[in-house]
């Protein structure tokens, strides 16, 4: 569930739901037959990348057991087993297993979604485009011209530009700008580093060039955006 409106989890559409807090107080009624095991976990949205990921998801993602990879089923079973234990390192193990199960669920969902999956995810299935995305995300301040990206993908400039737009829905230059802006937004919201330092970190020659690019994308200056981000709710990312 991607957050927002409340939802009910029931065994049948005609079953009356009860608040989970009341269900926990009542406990499991073993007289009703086999009990369901419900494992709940949550993430606090943090940063621009998380916000963009949520925007790429529907309100609910459901992966039936019949569609799970064998490794995914094993990860769910391991999480269900370990959650009942109390041993050193318990929370670290549970946190990592929650991450593993989230990745499995998203991978299964997007594999079935086809063209509805995010463009960057579809690009990961193509080795040339995947190399470009991996390098751009690892080093957004690099000199990411179309010729440089096309060479990395092992394609001609024209073929690369066309294929990149077909798969991701964005031009190579616009995609790079988007990655840089996400890094800049997170730096503005989470740190007190100067605009000049952020500009250098995300690939702009100086703070003036960075501010101009930021204003074109957001309609406000980086300083005003930072002020809004500092006063916003913890799970809100201005955009």
XYZ file of C-alpha atoms in Angstrom:
239
model
C 0.000 0.000 0.000
C 1.442 3.339 -0.987
C -0.164 5.356 1.860
C -2.996 7.835 1.941
C -6.562 6.554 2.172
C -7.299 3.801 4.716
C -7.818 0.241 3.509
C -9.197 -3.056 4.805
C -7.540 -6.468 4.626
C -10.124 -9.259 4.799
C -10.397 -12.938 3.926
C -13.515 -12.392 1.814
C -15.225 -9.290 0.344
C -18.326 -9.979 2.467
C -16.439 -10.212 5.762
C -16.790 -7.280 8.153
C -13.408 -5.718 8.908
C -12.338 -4.580 12.347
C -9.632 -2.062 13.295
C -6.253 -3.764 13.612
C -5.733 -2.335 17.112
C -8.910 -4.098 18.279
C -7.910 -7.320 16.534
C -4.559 -7.275 18.332
C -6.276 -6.834 21.698
C -8.690 -9.664 20.948
C -5.955 -11.997 19.838
C -6.292 -15.039 17.572
C -9.408 -17.154 17.855
C -8.092 -20.624 17.121
C -11.631 -22.013 17.145
C -12.167 -20.408 13.749
C -9.803 -22.904 12.132
C -6.484 -22.059 10.473
C -5.415 -18.571 11.428
C -3.898 -16.159 8.937
C -0.431 -14.793 9.658
C -0.225 -11.093 8.802
C 3.205 -9.479 8.680
C 3.166 -5.695 8.643
C 6.032 -3.363 7.859
C 6.269 0.293 6.894
C 8.685 2.797 5.385
C 8.745 6.518 6.072
C 9.021 8.370 2.769
C 12.344 10.153 2.804
C 13.723 12.224 -0.029
C 12.936 12.951 -3.642
C 13.872 9.516 -4.939
C 11.377 7.869 -2.569
C 8.710 10.322 -3.674
C 9.338 9.543 -7.355
C 9.198 5.809 -6.598
C 5.809 6.192 -4.899
C 4.475 8.177 -7.847
C 5.374 5.223 -10.088
C 3.256 2.809 -8.030
C -0.482 2.212 -7.926
C -2.258 2.582 -4.595
C -2.045 -1.152 -3.946
C 0.438 -3.736 -5.209
C -0.692 -7.342 -4.739
C 1.552 -10.297 -5.574
C -0.333 -13.592 -5.081
C 1.639 -16.536 -3.752
C 1.186 -18.254 -7.117
C 3.118 -15.420 -8.800
C 5.990 -15.337 -6.312
C 9.475 -16.432 -7.273
C 10.670 -19.364 -5.169
C 13.242 -17.098 -3.543
C 10.523 -14.573 -2.698
C 8.413 -17.264 -1.020
C 11.485 -18.361 0.941
C 12.150 -14.764 2.028
C 8.555 -14.385 3.250
C 8.820 -17.659 5.171
C 12.127 -16.609 6.730
C 10.679 -13.256 7.778
C 7.673 -15.003 9.326
C 9.969 -17.353 11.247
C 12.447 -14.748 12.500
C 9.781 -12.266 13.576
C 8.810 -14.698 16.349
C 12.352 -14.832 17.735
C 14.178 -12.518 20.103
C 17.935 -12.696 19.633
C 20.868 -10.280 19.202
C 20.729 -8.471 15.870
C 17.019 -9.222 15.533
C 15.919 -5.800 14.299
C 18.746 -5.563 11.765
C 17.761 -8.927 10.295
C 14.085 -7.983 10.128
C 14.854 -4.629 8.488
C 16.995 -6.250 5.798
C 14.428 -8.984 5.149
C 11.720 -6.344 4.795
C 13.909 -4.639 2.163
C 14.393 -7.963 0.344
C 10.661 -8.661 0.300
C 9.865 -5.162 -0.937
C 12.307 -5.540 -3.845
C 10.913 -8.959 -4.741
C 7.341 -7.609 -4.664
C 8.140 -4.594 -6.845
C 10.109 -6.711 -9.302
C 7.224 -9.174 -9.615
C 4.697 -6.380 -10.010
C 6.635 -4.467 -12.652
C 7.446 -7.655 -14.566
C 3.693 -8.143 -14.999
C 2.963 -4.447 -15.590
C 4.748 -4.360 -18.971
C 4.510 -0.894 -20.499
C 2.905 0.425 -17.304
C 6.195 -0.121 -15.419
C 8.384 2.974 -14.935
C 10.608 3.777 -17.903
C 13.800 3.567 -15.858
C 12.815 0.062 -14.729
C 12.168 -1.090 -18.294
C 15.548 0.350 -19.292
C 17.278 -1.900 -16.751
C 16.355 -4.944 -18.853
C 18.474 -3.640 -21.748
C 22.227 -3.965 -21.089
C 23.289 -0.822 -22.969
C 20.718 1.432 -21.348
C 21.309 -0.189 -17.962
C 25.010 0.700 -18.110
C 24.123 4.312 -18.811
C 21.612 4.538 -15.964
C 23.976 2.878 -13.497
C 26.784 5.302 -14.339
C 24.557 8.384 -14.325
C 23.110 7.506 -10.924
C 26.555 6.661 -9.525
C 28.138 9.890 -10.792
C 25.501 12.520 -11.659
C 28.151 15.252 -11.860
C 29.840 13.560 -14.814
C 29.980 15.036 -18.325
C 26.865 13.251 -19.530
C 26.585 14.372 -23.114
C 24.625 12.303 -25.628
C 27.849 11.153 -27.357
C 29.306 10.021 -24.018
C 26.164 8.094 -23.079
C 25.836 6.596 -26.562
C 29.443 5.326 -26.399
C 28.753 3.795 -22.995
C 25.643 2.070 -24.371
C 27.553 0.839 -27.434
C 25.156 2.562 -29.829
C 25.202 5.380 -32.355
C 24.043 8.770 -31.069
C 20.853 8.758 -33.107
C 19.962 5.156 -32.209
C 20.714 5.738 -28.536
C 18.641 8.922 -28.277
C 15.700 7.284 -30.033
C 15.839 4.087 -27.988
C 16.311 5.931 -24.708
C 13.219 8.044 -25.295
C 11.173 5.043 -26.465
C 11.961 3.047 -23.324
C 12.116 5.698 -20.596
C 9.708 8.257 -22.042
C 12.342 10.953 -21.554
C 15.266 12.378 -23.492
C 18.774 11.513 -22.228
C 19.460 15.128 -21.260
C 16.176 15.535 -19.406
C 16.745 12.278 -17.549
C 20.194 13.391 -16.386
C 18.729 16.715 -15.233
C 16.064 14.837 -13.278
C 18.677 12.721 -11.471
C 20.730 15.799 -10.654
C 17.697 17.648 -9.335
C 16.709 14.740 -7.106
C 20.189 14.742 -5.549
C 20.052 18.518 -5.184
C 16.614 18.403 -3.544
C 17.806 15.856 -0.997
C 20.920 17.927 -0.233
C 18.827 21.071 0.220
C 16.344 19.332 2.512
C 18.807 17.326 4.594
C 21.907 19.473 4.944
C 23.207 23.001 5.336
C 25.785 22.816 2.532
C 26.023 25.882 0.320
C 24.498 26.177 -3.132
C 28.001 26.238 -4.609
C 28.804 22.907 -2.963
C 25.544 21.368 -4.181
C 26.150 22.715 -7.686
C 29.570 21.060 -7.830
C 28.215 17.797 -6.440
C 25.432 17.442 -9.006
C 27.260 18.678 -12.101
C 26.804 22.444 -12.550
C 29.736 24.771 -13.134
C 28.651 27.223 -10.420
C 25.767 28.099 -8.105
C 24.263 30.529 -10.635
C 23.935 27.870 -13.329
C 22.489 25.486 -10.744
C 19.999 28.061 -9.438
C 18.815 28.852 -12.957
C 18.282 25.155 -13.753
C 16.538 24.597 -10.422
C 14.196 27.531 -10.953
C 13.298 26.296 -14.462
C 12.281 22.949 -13.003
C 10.541 24.072 -9.811
C 9.498 27.651 -10.431
C 11.213 28.791 -7.227
C 14.794 29.416 -6.155
C 16.753 26.707 -4.290
C 16.709 28.886 -1.173
C 12.919 29.153 -1.121
C 12.580 25.446 -1.859
C 14.906 24.638 1.057
C 12.885 26.838 3.412
C 9.650 25.108 2.363
C 11.201 21.659 2.771
C 12.421 22.472 6.288
C 8.950 23.542 7.432
C 7.014 20.760 5.679
C 5.758 17.544 7.243
C 8.369 14.735 7.549
C 6.810 12.654 4.775
C 6.198 15.554 2.387
C 8.576 16.431 -0.399
C 7.777 19.674 -2.261
C 7.809 19.385 -6.048
